[in-house]
Amino acid sequence: MVKKILLVHVFFFLGVSFLSVQAQTEIKLKPADQPQTISKHIYGHFAEHLGRSIYDGLYVGDTSKIPNTDGVRNDIIQALKDIDIPNLRWPGGCFADTYHWKDGIGPKEDRPTIVNQWWGGVTEDNSFGTHNFLNLCEELDCEPYLAGNVGSGTVQEFTDWLQYVNHAEGSPMAKLRKENGREEPWDVKFWGVGNEPWGCGGNMDAEYYADVYKQYATFMTSWSNENDLYRIASGPSGGDYHWMEVLMSEIPKSLMEGVALHSYSVIDWENKGPATGFTEDHYFSTMTEALKMDEYITKHSEIMDKYDPENEVGLIVDEWGGWYDVEEGTNPGFLYQQNTMRDAMIAGATLNIFNNHSRRVKMANLAQTVNVLQAVALTKGSKMILTPTYYVLKMYKVHQDAELIPVEFNSPDYSFNGKSLPAISVSASRAEDGKVHISLTNIDAKKSNTVKIDLSGLDLKKLSAEILTSDNLQDHNTFENPEKILPQAFTKFKNRNDNLELEIPPFSVIVFEAE
């Protein structure tokens, strides 16, 4: 598959010289055995009541001088629309299992102030609640994904919330919703039954949670044939295959439409390393963790296939992304970190993994949207900046609801200190309008890689491409220089007899469009 032709050359890119010994990587796009759609919901997001995610992030209040719609910043609304956000998960995370939804409805002056025990021990006034969130999702034209309180709540509280947002009329909760100014139900489809019950959601074991889940799921109904509920069990962390085995074997498929998976790219939970001033050692270790996503999905899918050969239950990766030490001088409970080209590599490689596993992966949620962890946007007063991760999502949105084109290739190695990782990741799809998109990520910190893509049989006449890269891995957008990293047109490729040839620079993402 790989032609072992060694090329010794000096590659000059963006003023940086790279001495590299390369083998050409041949990528073949092949027809699928069965048509398979990359669900748009793989490109979902997550906004938790955590640090400056909601307050002073998404939400500034309707009296703010910052332009807003019902208190939500207009610049963030537009940014999320521009990446075709398909769904948004709220209110947590760990916060979900301490959140009592009735605290966030009704007149704001009557809402209780609560303590966020998980994230910084700060108080909040519940001014952003169910109506704010669901109305925001309507403004964004995206699906809401509500995470319900199982850890400190009750079945009654959970089903009351469901009735409040989904029942049209004639019930106590529908009446209460109308009294609070919303006549029509929102018809929320996606519901998470708790969050991380193996940890902050109750420190349960898998067998206990499976019984709890069945109890909650039994009492959930949509009251509508047009919008049946999609109930998501809180699944494992990383490689906890026992947890998945228990849920798949103990919970009837009639009670479960999805199982969640959480996996963060963390070097060491006790010493995560800096977000910007990191070394190549830090970077290689982070990418090692990020690329484990492929192994986790593969092995969890094998377990799911054993109990669900019909592929009726979706794998929902509703928390993923890079996690580092917080920025100096910020509240450690707020999880505020900068976002560099390293994060673009995590995003590009991870989304390629999700696309290629789209038979089983039906939804994913990047953690998190604004000012927390691997955010797509950062705010400071009236200013907002978009991160390298944001631009990867913008480039990759062409894969949403497109038909997967399987790819076949052997990746060259990215080697560091005697260890190796696959340098190149690829995914491809055909959109409804017939256009083919190919996304490539090269995570190598130093070396460009020569790639040849076989386009024969696709009958493609026109090619264009965008690239996201920079001079240094540690580069990032700042409030002083918000456009340091932006996608640029990429023209350094040749198409000879349906063979697309290019050199993909170190730590860069390229997306081709062919028609």
Short mmCIF file of C-alpha atoms in Angstrom, two decimals:
data_model
loop_
_atom_site.label_atom_id
_atom_site.label_comp_id
_atom_site.label_asym_id
_atom_site.label_seq_id
_atom_site.Cartn_x
_atom_site.Cartn_y
_atom_site.Cartn_z
CA MET A 1 0.00 0.00 0.00
CA VAL A 2 2.87 2.38 0.73
CA LYS A 3 5.59 2.94 -1.88
CA LYS A 4 8.86 2.94 -0.01
CA ILE A 5 10.56 5.63 -2.03
CA LEU A 6 12.79 7.65 0.24
CA LEU A 7 13.02 11.30 -0.52
CA VAL A 8 15.58 13.49 1.22
CA HIS A 9 14.79 17.15 0.87
CA VAL A 10 14.51 20.39 2.70
CA PHE A 11 10.93 21.59 2.93
CA PHE A 12 10.32 25.28 3.47
CA PHE A 13 6.90 26.18 4.84
CA LEU A 14 5.85 29.46 6.42
CA GLY A 15 9.48 30.43 6.86
CA VAL A 16 10.40 27.25 8.77
CA SER A 17 12.85 24.69 7.43
CA PHE A 18 12.09 20.99 7.94
CA LEU A 19 14.63 18.28 7.13
CA SER A 20 12.62 15.15 6.43
CA VAL A 21 12.96 11.66 5.05
CA GLN A 22 9.62 10.71 3.59
CA ALA A 23 7.77 7.80 2.10
CA GLN A 24 4.77 8.53 -0.07
CA THR A 25 1.48 7.57 1.55
CA GLU A 26 -1.09 6.19 -0.88
CA ILE A 27 -4.74 6.64 0.07
CA LYS A 28 -7.47 4.78 -1.77
CA LEU A 29 -11.10 5.81 -1.60
CA LYS A 30 -13.18 2.68 -1.96
CA PRO A 31 -16.90 1.98 -2.39
CA ALA A 32 -18.79 1.12 0.78
CA ASP A 33 -20.19 -2.38 1.24
CA GLN A 34 -23.34 -0.73 2.55
CA PRO A 35 -24.22 2.98 2.37
CA GLN A 36 -23.46 4.68 5.67
CA THR A 37 -24.32 8.23 6.74
CA ILE A 38 -22.09 10.39 8.92
CA SER A 39 -24.67 11.78 11.34
CA LYS A 40 -24.56 15.54 11.65
CA HIS A 41 -24.93 15.02 15.40
CA ILE A 42 -21.30 13.84 15.58
CA TYR A 43 -20.52 17.58 15.36
CA GLY A 44 -22.38 18.49 18.55
CA HIS A 45 -21.37 20.72 21.47
CA PHE A 46 -21.64 20.89 25.24
CA ALA A 47 -22.36 23.84 27.53
CA GLU A 48 -22.23 23.15 31.26
CA HIS A 49 -22.84 25.48 34.18
CA LEU A 50 -19.11 25.57 34.78
CA GLY A 51 -16.86 28.59 35.22
CA ARG A 52 -17.52 31.17 32.52
CA SER A 53 -19.28 28.80 30.14
CA ILE A 54 -22.83 30.09 30.68
CA TYR A 55 -22.50 33.28 32.73
CA ASP A 56 -20.04 35.74 31.18
CA GLY A 57 -19.73 33.30 28.28
CA LEU A 58 -22.87 32.40 26.35
CA TYR A 59 -25.10 34.49 28.57
CA VAL A 60 -24.59 38.14 29.51
CA GLY A 61 -28.21 38.99 30.37
CA ASP A 62 -30.71 41.03 28.38
CA THR A 63 -29.65 44.31 30.03
CA SER A 64 -26.02 43.96 28.90
CA LYS A 65 -24.48 46.53 26.54
CA ILE A 66 -22.98 43.58 24.64
CA PRO A 67 -25.32 42.90 21.68
CA ASN A 68 -27.50 39.95 22.63
CA THR A 69 -30.68 38.06 21.90
CA ASP A 70 -32.60 37.35 25.12
CA GLY A 71 -29.33 37.65 27.00
CA VAL A 72 -27.21 35.39 24.76
CA ARG A 73 -24.33 37.07 22.93
CA ASN A 74 -25.09 37.69 19.27
CA ASP A 75 -21.48 37.09 18.23
CA ILE A 76 -21.55 33.60 19.73
CA ILE A 77 -24.95 32.87 18.20
CA GLN A 78 -23.60 33.80 14.77
CA ALA A 79 -20.38 31.83 15.27
CA LEU A 80 -22.32 28.69 16.19
CA LYS A 81 -24.67 29.14 13.23
CA ASP A 82 -21.65 29.43 10.94
CA ILE A 83 -20.47 25.93 11.90
CA ASP A 84 -23.99 24.47 11.54
CA ILE A 85 -24.16 23.38 15.17
CA PRO A 86 -26.48 20.33 15.13
CA ASN A 87 -27.09 19.87 18.86
CA LEU A 88 -26.16 21.35 22.24
CA ARG A 89 -25.92 19.43 25.54
CA TRP A 90 -26.93 21.17 28.81
CA PRO A 91 -26.79 21.74 31.85
CA GLY A 92 -23.96 19.26 32.53
CA GLY A 93 -21.73 17.36 33.10
CA CYS A 94 -21.34 16.92 36.82
CA PHE A 95 -23.55 19.96 37.34
CA ALA A 96 -26.53 18.07 35.89
CA ASP A 97 -26.78 15.75 38.88
CA THR A 98 -27.10 18.68 41.30
CA TYR A 99 -29.42 20.73 39.08
CA HIS A 100 -33.09 21.03 39.96
CA TRP A 101 -34.81 22.41 36.89
CA LYS A 102 -37.63 24.18 38.72
CA ASP A 103 -35.01 26.52 40.23
CA GLY A 104 -34.53 27.96 36.73
CA ILE A 105 -38.10 28.76 35.67
CA GLY A 106 -40.59 31.49 36.55
CA PRO A 107 -39.86 35.14 37.41
CA LYS A 108 -36.11 35.63 37.76
CA GLU A 109 -36.48 37.61 40.96
CA ASP A 110 -38.14 34.58 42.57
CA ARG A 111 -35.48 32.04 41.60
CA PRO A 112 -33.22 30.72 44.37
CA THR A 113 -29.48 31.27 44.42
CA ILE A 114 -27.54 28.01 44.47
CA VAL A 115 -23.95 26.97 45.09
CA ASN A 116 -22.10 25.22 42.27
CA GLN A 117 -20.42 22.61 44.45
CA TRP A 118 -18.56 20.97 41.57
CA TRP A 119 -17.05 23.96 39.83
CA GLY A 120 -15.42 26.62 41.98
CA GLY A 121 -17.93 26.71 44.83
CA VAL A 122 -19.43 29.89 43.39
CA THR A 123 -23.06 30.94 43.64
CA GLU A 124 -25.38 31.53 40.74
CA ASP A 125 -28.83 33.06 40.56
CA ASN A 126 -30.44 30.64 38.08
CA SER A 127 -31.13 33.48 35.66
CA PHE A 128 -30.27 31.11 32.79
CA GLY A 129 -32.73 28.21 32.86
CA THR A 130 -34.81 25.83 30.76
CA HIS A 131 -36.60 28.51 28.69
CA ASN A 132 -33.32 30.34 27.96
CA PHE A 133 -31.60 27.18 26.83
CA LEU A 134 -34.40 25.76 24.70
CA ASN A 135 -35.14 29.14 23.10
CA LEU A 136 -31.42 29.44 22.30
CA CYS A 137 -31.53 26.06 20.56
CA GLU A 138 -34.48 27.28 18.50
CA GLU A 139 -32.49 30.39 17.56
CA LEU A 140 -29.54 28.19 16.55
CA ASP A 141 -31.82 25.73 14.74
CA CYS A 142 -30.16 22.89 16.65
CA GLU A 143 -31.45 19.98 18.71
CA PRO A 144 -31.34 20.40 22.50
CA TYR A 145 -29.82 17.53 24.48
CA LEU A 146 -30.94 17.69 28.12
CA ALA A 147 -28.96 15.86 30.80
CA GLY A 148 -31.32 14.93 33.62
CA ASN A 149 -30.61 14.76 37.33
CA VAL A 150 -30.33 11.17 38.53
CA GLY A 151 -27.67 11.62 41.22
CA SER A 152 -29.61 13.93 43.57
CA GLY A 153 -33.00 13.99 41.86
CA THR A 154 -36.01 11.71 41.62
CA VAL A 155 -37.94 9.93 38.90
CA GLN A 156 -40.83 12.33 39.55
CA GLU A 157 -38.62 15.40 39.09
CA PHE A 158 -37.17 13.99 35.88
CA THR A 159 -40.53 13.10 34.36
CA ASP A 160 -42.02 16.45 35.41
CA TRP A 161 -39.26 18.18 33.44
CA LEU A 162 -40.00 16.00 30.45
CA GLN A 163 -43.69 16.81 30.72
CA TYR A 164 -42.93 20.53 31.14
CA VAL A 165 -40.99 20.78 27.87
CA ASN A 166 -42.82 18.17 25.75
CA HIS A 167 -46.49 17.90 26.76
CA ALA A 168 -48.81 20.10 24.71
CA GLU A 169 -51.66 20.74 27.13
CA GLY A 170 -53.91 19.36 29.80
CA SER A 171 -51.21 18.34 32.27
CA PRO A 172 -49.98 20.21 35.37
CA MET A 173 -46.52 20.79 33.92
CA ALA A 174 -47.86 21.96 30.54
CA LYS A 175 -50.07 24.41 32.43
CA LEU A 176 -47.05 25.65 34.40
CA ARG A 177 -45.04 26.13 31.19
CA LYS A 178 -47.82 28.21 29.69
CA GLU A 179 -48.03 30.31 32.85
CA ASN A 180 -44.31 31.00 32.37
CA GLY A 181 -44.89 32.34 28.86
CA ARG A 182 -44.36 29.37 26.55
CA GLU A 183 -47.50 28.15 24.85
CA GLU A 184 -46.15 25.38 22.59
CA PRO A 185 -43.94 22.51 23.79
CA TRP A 186 -40.34 22.31 22.57
CA ASP A 187 -40.50 18.58 21.78
CA VAL A 188 -37.05 17.76 23.12
CA LYS A 189 -35.86 14.45 21.68
CA PHE A 190 -32.44 13.81 23.24
CA TRP A 191 -32.29 13.01 26.98
CA GLY A 192 -29.34 11.88 29.04
CA VAL A 193 -30.31 9.78 32.06
CA GLY A 194 -27.74 11.11 34.52
CA ASN A 195 -24.05 11.83 33.97
CA GLU A 196 -20.96 9.85 34.97
CA PRO A 197 -22.69 7.71 37.61
CA TRP A 198 -19.37 5.90 38.08
CA GLY A 199 -17.99 9.22 39.47
CA CYS A 200 -19.57 12.59 40.22
CA GLY A 201 -23.02 11.24 39.35
CA GLY A 202 -23.16 8.96 42.38
CA ASN A 203 -20.08 6.68 42.53
CA MET A 204 -22.25 3.75 41.47
CA ASP A 205 -21.15 0.45 40.03
CA ALA A 206 -22.41 -0.62 36.62
CA GLU A 207 -24.95 -3.13 37.88
CA TYR A 208 -26.54 -0.61 40.24
CA TYR A 209 -26.72 2.12 37.60
CA ALA A 210 -28.29 -0.29 35.08
CA ASP A 211 -31.18 -0.84 37.49
CA VAL A 212 -31.50 2.89 38.20
CA TYR A 213 -31.49 3.62 34.48
CA LYS A 214 -34.25 1.09 33.80
CA GLN A 215 -36.38 2.68 36.50
CA TYR A 216 -36.03 6.17 35.01
CA ALA A 217 -36.37 5.10 31.39
CA THR A 218 -39.57 3.20 32.14
CA PHE A 219 -41.36 6.40 33.09
CA MET A 220 -40.14 8.48 30.13
CA THR A 221 -42.53 9.15 27.28
CA SER A 222 -42.71 11.78 24.54
CA TRP A 223 -46.55 11.98 24.31
CA SER A 224 -46.01 12.29 20.56
CA ASN A 225 -45.60 9.75 17.77
CA GLU A 226 -43.82 12.36 15.67
CA ASN A 227 -40.96 12.88 18.10
CA ASP A 228 -40.10 9.74 20.03
CA LEU A 229 -37.53 10.15 22.77
CA TYR A 230 -33.89 9.24 22.33
CA ARG A 231 -32.85 8.03 25.80
CA ILE A 232 -29.12 7.95 26.44
CA ALA A 233 -27.66 5.82 29.20
CA SER A 234 -24.59 7.18 30.96
CA GLY A 235 -21.88 4.88 29.70
CA PRO A 236 -18.22 4.23 30.40
CA SER A 237 -15.14 6.36 30.73
CA GLY A 238 -12.44 5.49 28.22
CA GLY A 239 -11.62 1.80 28.26
CA ASP A 240 -14.04 0.64 30.95
CA TYR A 241 -15.38 -2.26 28.88
CA HIS A 242 -17.04 -3.92 31.87
CA TRP A 243 -19.37 -0.93 32.22
CA MET A 244 -20.43 -1.22 28.58
CA GLU A 245 -20.88 -4.99 28.87
CA VAL A 246 -23.20 -4.59 31.85
CA LEU A 247 -25.34 -1.88 30.27
CA MET A 248 -25.70 -3.70 26.96
CA SER A 249 -26.52 -7.03 28.61
CA GLU A 250 -28.82 -5.74 31.36
CA ILE A 251 -30.82 -2.92 29.74
CA PRO A 252 -33.45 -3.96 27.17
CA LYS A 253 -33.11 -2.22 23.82
CA SER A 254 -36.74 -1.16 24.18
CA LEU A 255 -35.60 1.20 26.97
CA MET A 256 -32.40 2.61 25.45
CA GLU A 257 -31.55 4.38 22.21
CA GLY A 258 -27.96 5.40 23.01
CA VAL A 259 -25.03 4.78 25.37
CA ALA A 260 -22.65 7.61 26.24
CA LEU A 261 -18.84 7.43 26.26
CA HIS A 262 -16.52 10.02 27.84
CA SER A 263 -12.87 10.29 26.90
CA TYR A 264 -10.52 13.25 27.43
CA SER A 265 -7.02 13.72 26.07
CA VAL A 266 -5.27 14.06 29.43
CA ILE A 267 -1.59 13.28 30.06
CA ASP A 268 -1.88 12.91 33.83
CA TRP A 269 -4.87 13.92 35.96
CA GLU A 270 -2.52 15.18 38.67
CA ASN A 271 -0.26 17.11 36.29
CA LYS A 272 -2.03 17.88 33.03
CA GLY A 273 0.61 20.27 31.69
CA PRO A 274 0.18 23.80 30.30
CA ALA A 275 -2.25 24.78 27.57
CA THR A 276 0.26 26.94 25.66
CA GLY A 277 3.84 26.60 26.93
CA PHE A 278 4.00 22.87 26.34
CA THR A 279 6.93 20.82 25.04
CA GLU A 280 6.93 18.23 22.27
CA ASP A 281 6.95 15.60 25.02
CA HIS A 282 3.67 17.07 26.31
CA TYR A 283 2.30 17.19 22.78
CA PHE A 284 3.21 13.60 21.90
CA SER A 285 1.69 12.35 25.16
CA THR A 286 -1.51 14.32 24.53
CA MET A 287 -1.87 12.93 21.01
CA THR A 288 -1.22 9.43 22.33
CA GLU A 289 -4.26 9.84 24.57
CA ALA A 290 -6.35 11.46 21.82
CA LEU A 291 -5.73 8.65 19.34
CA LYS A 292 -6.90 6.06 21.88
CA MET A 293 -10.39 7.16 20.85
CA ASP A 294 -10.16 4.79 17.87
CA GLU A 295 -9.34 1.84 20.13
CA TYR A 296 -12.09 2.72 22.61
CA ILE A 297 -14.75 3.04 19.93
CA THR A 298 -13.63 -0.16 18.21
CA LYS A 299 -13.75 -2.25 21.38
CA HIS A 300 -16.95 -0.72 22.74
CA SER A 301 -18.57 -1.26 19.33
CA GLU A 302 -17.57 -4.93 19.44
CA ILE A 303 -19.40 -5.30 22.76
CA MET A 304 -22.42 -3.44 21.43
CA ASP A 305 -22.46 -5.60 18.29
CA LYS A 306 -22.65 -8.72 20.48
CA TYR A 307 -25.89 -7.57 22.11
CA ASP A 308 -27.18 -5.33 19.33
CA PRO A 309 -26.24 -6.85 15.95
CA GLU A 310 -28.98 -4.79 14.32
CA ASN A 311 -27.10 -1.59 15.27
CA GLU A 312 -30.14 -0.01 16.90
CA VAL A 313 -28.32 1.56 19.89
CA GLY A 314 -26.05 4.51 19.12
CA LEU A 315 -22.66 5.18 20.71
CA ILE A 316 -22.80 8.78 21.96
CA VAL A 317 -19.38 10.33 22.74
CA ASP A 318 -20.91 13.24 24.59
CA GLU A 319 -17.70 14.48 26.25
CA TRP A 320 -14.36 14.62 24.45
CA GLY A 321 -11.44 17.02 24.00
CA GLY A 322 -8.14 18.23 25.44
CA TRP A 323 -7.81 18.99 29.15
CA TYR A 324 -4.83 20.92 30.56
CA ASP A 325 -3.89 22.97 33.59
CA VAL A 326 -5.95 26.17 33.85
CA GLU A 327 -4.50 29.48 32.76
CA GLU A 328 -2.38 31.16 35.43
CA GLY A 329 -4.37 33.48 37.69
CA THR A 330 -7.76 31.94 36.92
CA ASN A 331 -10.04 29.98 39.26
CA PRO A 332 -8.91 26.32 39.09
CA GLY A 333 -12.55 25.25 39.23
CA PHE A 334 -13.38 27.22 36.08
CA LEU A 335 -11.29 25.05 33.70
CA TYR A 336 -10.38 28.01 31.48
CA GLN A 337 -7.58 27.18 29.03
CA GLN A 338 -6.20 28.56 25.79
CA ASN A 339 -6.54 26.68 22.53
CA THR A 340 -3.57 26.07 20.22
CA MET A 341 -2.65 24.14 17.09
CA ARG A 342 -2.37 21.10 19.38
CA ASP A 343 -6.13 21.36 19.90
CA ALA A 344 -6.66 21.60 16.16
CA MET A 345 -4.78 18.30 15.85
CA ILE A 346 -6.97 16.69 18.51
CA ALA A 347 -10.09 17.95 16.74
CA GLY A 348 -9.04 16.92 13.23
CA ALA A 349 -7.87 13.45 14.20
CA THR A 350 -10.84 12.78 16.50
CA LEU A 351 -13.45 13.88 13.97
CA ASN A 352 -11.82 11.64 11.37
CA ILE A 353 -12.16 8.76 13.83
CA PHE A 354 -15.82 9.56 14.46
CA ASN A 355 -16.57 9.81 10.74
CA ASN A 356 -14.97 6.46 10.02
CA HIS A 357 -16.91 4.86 12.89
CA SER A 358 -20.22 6.43 11.89
CA ARG A 359 -21.93 3.04 11.65
CA ARG A 360 -22.07 3.01 15.48
CA VAL A 361 -21.18 6.58 16.54
CA LYS A 362 -24.36 8.63 16.18
CA MET A 363 -23.58 11.70 18.28
CA ALA A 364 -20.63 13.43 19.93
CA ASN A 365 -20.24 16.60 21.99
CA LEU A 366 -17.03 18.59 22.20
CA ALA A 367 -16.26 19.80 25.73
CA GLN A 368 -17.00 22.68 25.83
CA THR A 369 -18.52 25.52 23.81
CA VAL A 370 -17.29 28.73 25.47
CA ASN A 371 -14.45 29.50 27.93
CA VAL A 372 -14.12 25.92 29.25
CA LEU A 373 -11.66 23.17 28.22
CA GLN A 374 -11.33 22.78 24.43
CA ALA A 375 -13.65 25.67 23.68
CA VAL A 376 -14.54 26.90 20.21
CA ALA A 377 -14.88 30.49 21.50
CA LEU A 378 -13.29 32.56 24.26
CA THR A 379 -14.71 35.82 25.62
CA LYS A 380 -13.30 38.81 27.48
CA GLY A 381 -15.79 41.59 28.13
CA SER A 382 -17.23 42.63 24.78
CA LYS A 383 -14.52 40.77 22.85
CA MET A 384 -14.81 37.26 21.46
CA ILE A 385 -12.20 35.15 19.69
CA LEU A 386 -12.58 31.91 17.76
CA THR A 387 -10.08 29.13 18.36
CA PRO A 388 -8.21 26.74 16.04
CA THR A 389 -10.68 24.06 17.14
CA TYR A 390 -13.54 26.23 15.90
CA TYR A 391 -11.99 26.46 12.46
CA VAL A 392 -11.49 22.69 12.21
CA LEU A 393 -15.20 22.24 12.94
CA LYS A 394 -16.03 24.86 10.33
CA MET A 395 -13.87 23.10 7.74
CA TYR A 396 -15.29 19.66 8.62
CA LYS A 397 -18.97 20.66 8.64
CA VAL A 398 -19.14 19.46 5.01
CA HIS A 399 -19.25 15.89 6.38
CA GLN A 400 -22.52 16.44 8.26
CA ASP A 401 -25.17 13.97 7.04
CA ALA A 402 -22.97 13.02 4.08
CA GLU A 403 -22.40 9.46 2.90
CA LEU A 404 -19.16 7.98 4.23
CA ILE A 405 -16.54 6.98 1.66
CA PRO A 406 -14.29 4.35 3.27
CA VAL A 407 -10.55 4.99 2.96
CA GLU A 408 -7.69 2.52 2.86
CA PHE A 409 -4.07 3.46 3.59
CA ASN A 410 -1.07 2.86 5.81
CA SER A 411 -0.06 5.93 7.78
CA PRO A 412 3.56 6.98 8.13
CA ASP A 413 4.84 7.24 11.69
CA TYR A 414 5.24 10.27 13.87
CA SER A 415 8.17 9.21 16.06
CA PHE A 416 9.41 10.79 19.28
CA ASN A 417 11.77 9.43 21.96
CA GLY A 418 11.58 5.89 20.61
CA LYS A 419 7.78 5.81 20.38
CA SER A 420 5.55 6.15 17.34
CA LEU A 421 2.03 7.23 16.45
CA PRO A 422 0.25 7.23 13.08
CA ALA A 423 0.91 10.69 11.67
CA ILE A 424 -1.89 10.87 9.13
CA SER A 425 -5.62 10.48 9.64
CA VAL A 426 -8.18 10.69 6.84
CA SER A 427 -11.93 10.61 6.34
CA ALA A 428 -14.00 11.18 3.22
CA SER A 429 -17.65 11.61 2.30
CA ARG A 430 -20.02 12.42 -0.54
CA ALA A 431 -22.61 15.12 0.10
CA GLU A 432 -26.16 15.09 -1.18
CA ASP A 433 -25.17 17.47 -3.99
CA GLY A 434 -22.55 14.98 -5.18
CA LYS A 435 -19.50 16.86 -3.93
CA VAL A 436 -16.76 14.75 -2.38
CA HIS A 437 -14.86 15.99 0.69
CA ILE A 438 -11.60 14.59 2.00
CA SER A 439 -10.21 15.70 5.35
CA LEU A 440 -6.59 15.01 6.27
CA THR A 441 -4.68 15.69 9.48
CA ASN A 442 -0.91 15.39 9.92
CA ILE A 443 -0.08 15.41 13.64
CA ASP A 444 3.70 15.17 13.14
CA ALA A 445 5.35 18.02 15.02
CA LYS A 446 8.27 18.39 12.62
CA LYS A 447 7.80 16.53 9.37
CA SER A 448 5.66 17.07 6.32
CA ASN A 449 4.26 13.97 4.64
CA THR A 450 3.76 13.25 0.96
CA VAL A 451 0.31 11.93 0.15
CA LYS A 452 -1.22 10.51 -3.01
CA ILE A 453 -4.98 9.98 -3.13
CA ASP A 454 -6.51 7.70 -5.78
CA LEU A 455 -9.63 9.47 -7.09
CA SER A 456 -10.27 7.07 -9.97
CA GLY A 457 -13.89 6.07 -10.47
CA LEU A 458 -15.25 9.19 -8.79
CA ASP A 459 -15.52 11.25 -12.01
CA LEU A 460 -14.28 14.46 -10.37
CA LYS A 461 -13.34 17.49 -12.47
CA LYS A 462 -12.73 20.34 -10.04
CA LEU A 463 -10.63 20.44 -6.87
CA SER A 464 -10.17 23.08 -4.19
CA ALA A 465 -8.84 22.96 -0.64
CA GLU A 466 -8.38 24.82 2.64
CA ILE A 467 -5.58 24.42 5.17
CA LEU A 468 -5.28 25.26 8.86
CA THR A 469 -1.72 25.49 10.12
CA SER A 470 0.75 27.88 11.74
CA ASP A 471 4.44 28.42 12.42
CA ASN A 472 4.46 26.77 15.84
CA LEU A 473 2.41 24.14 17.62
CA GLN A 474 1.93 26.52 20.54
CA ASP A 475 0.43 29.28 18.35
CA HIS A 476 -3.05 30.46 19.28
CA ASN A 477 -5.46 33.31 18.70
CA THR A 478 -5.51 36.04 21.34
CA PHE A 479 -7.71 39.03 22.07
CA GLU A 480 -4.84 41.21 20.80
CA ASN A 481 -4.31 39.07 17.68
CA PRO A 482 -7.61 37.24 17.08
CA GLU A 483 -6.84 36.14 13.52
CA LYS A 484 -3.35 34.71 13.89
CA ILE A 485 -4.69 31.27 12.92
CA LEU A 486 -7.31 31.14 10.17
CA PRO A 487 -8.08 28.67 7.37
CA GLN A 488 -6.35 29.61 4.14
CA ALA A 489 -6.76 28.49 0.55
CA PHE A 490 -4.43 25.57 -0.20
CA THR A 491 -3.15 25.23 -3.75
CA LYS A 492 0.04 23.18 -3.39
CA PHE A 493 -1.38 20.01 -4.91
CA LYS A 494 -1.49 18.33 -8.32
CA ASN A 495 -4.12 16.12 -9.88
CA ARG A 496 -2.57 13.79 -12.45
CA ASN A 497 -4.76 11.16 -14.05
CA ASP A 498 -7.09 11.07 -11.05
CA ASN A 499 -4.20 10.87 -8.61
CA LEU A 500 -4.20 13.77 -6.16
CA GLU A 501 -0.68 14.49 -4.91
CA LEU A 502 0.32 16.89 -2.12
CA GLU A 503 2.62 17.47 0.81
CA ILE A 504 0.75 18.00 4.05
CA PRO A 505 2.83 20.21 6.36
CA PRO A 506 3.52 19.39 10.01
CA PHE A 507 0.63 19.88 12.45
CA SER A 508 -1.88 20.89 9.81
CA VAL A 509 -5.40 20.08 8.70
CA ILE A 510 -6.48 20.11 5.04
CA VAL A 511 -9.98 19.63 3.65
CA PHE A 512 -10.48 19.04 -0.10
CA GLU A 513 -13.68 19.63 -2.01
CA ALA A 514 -14.04 17.82 -5.32
CA GLU A 515 -16.86 18.00 -7.81
#
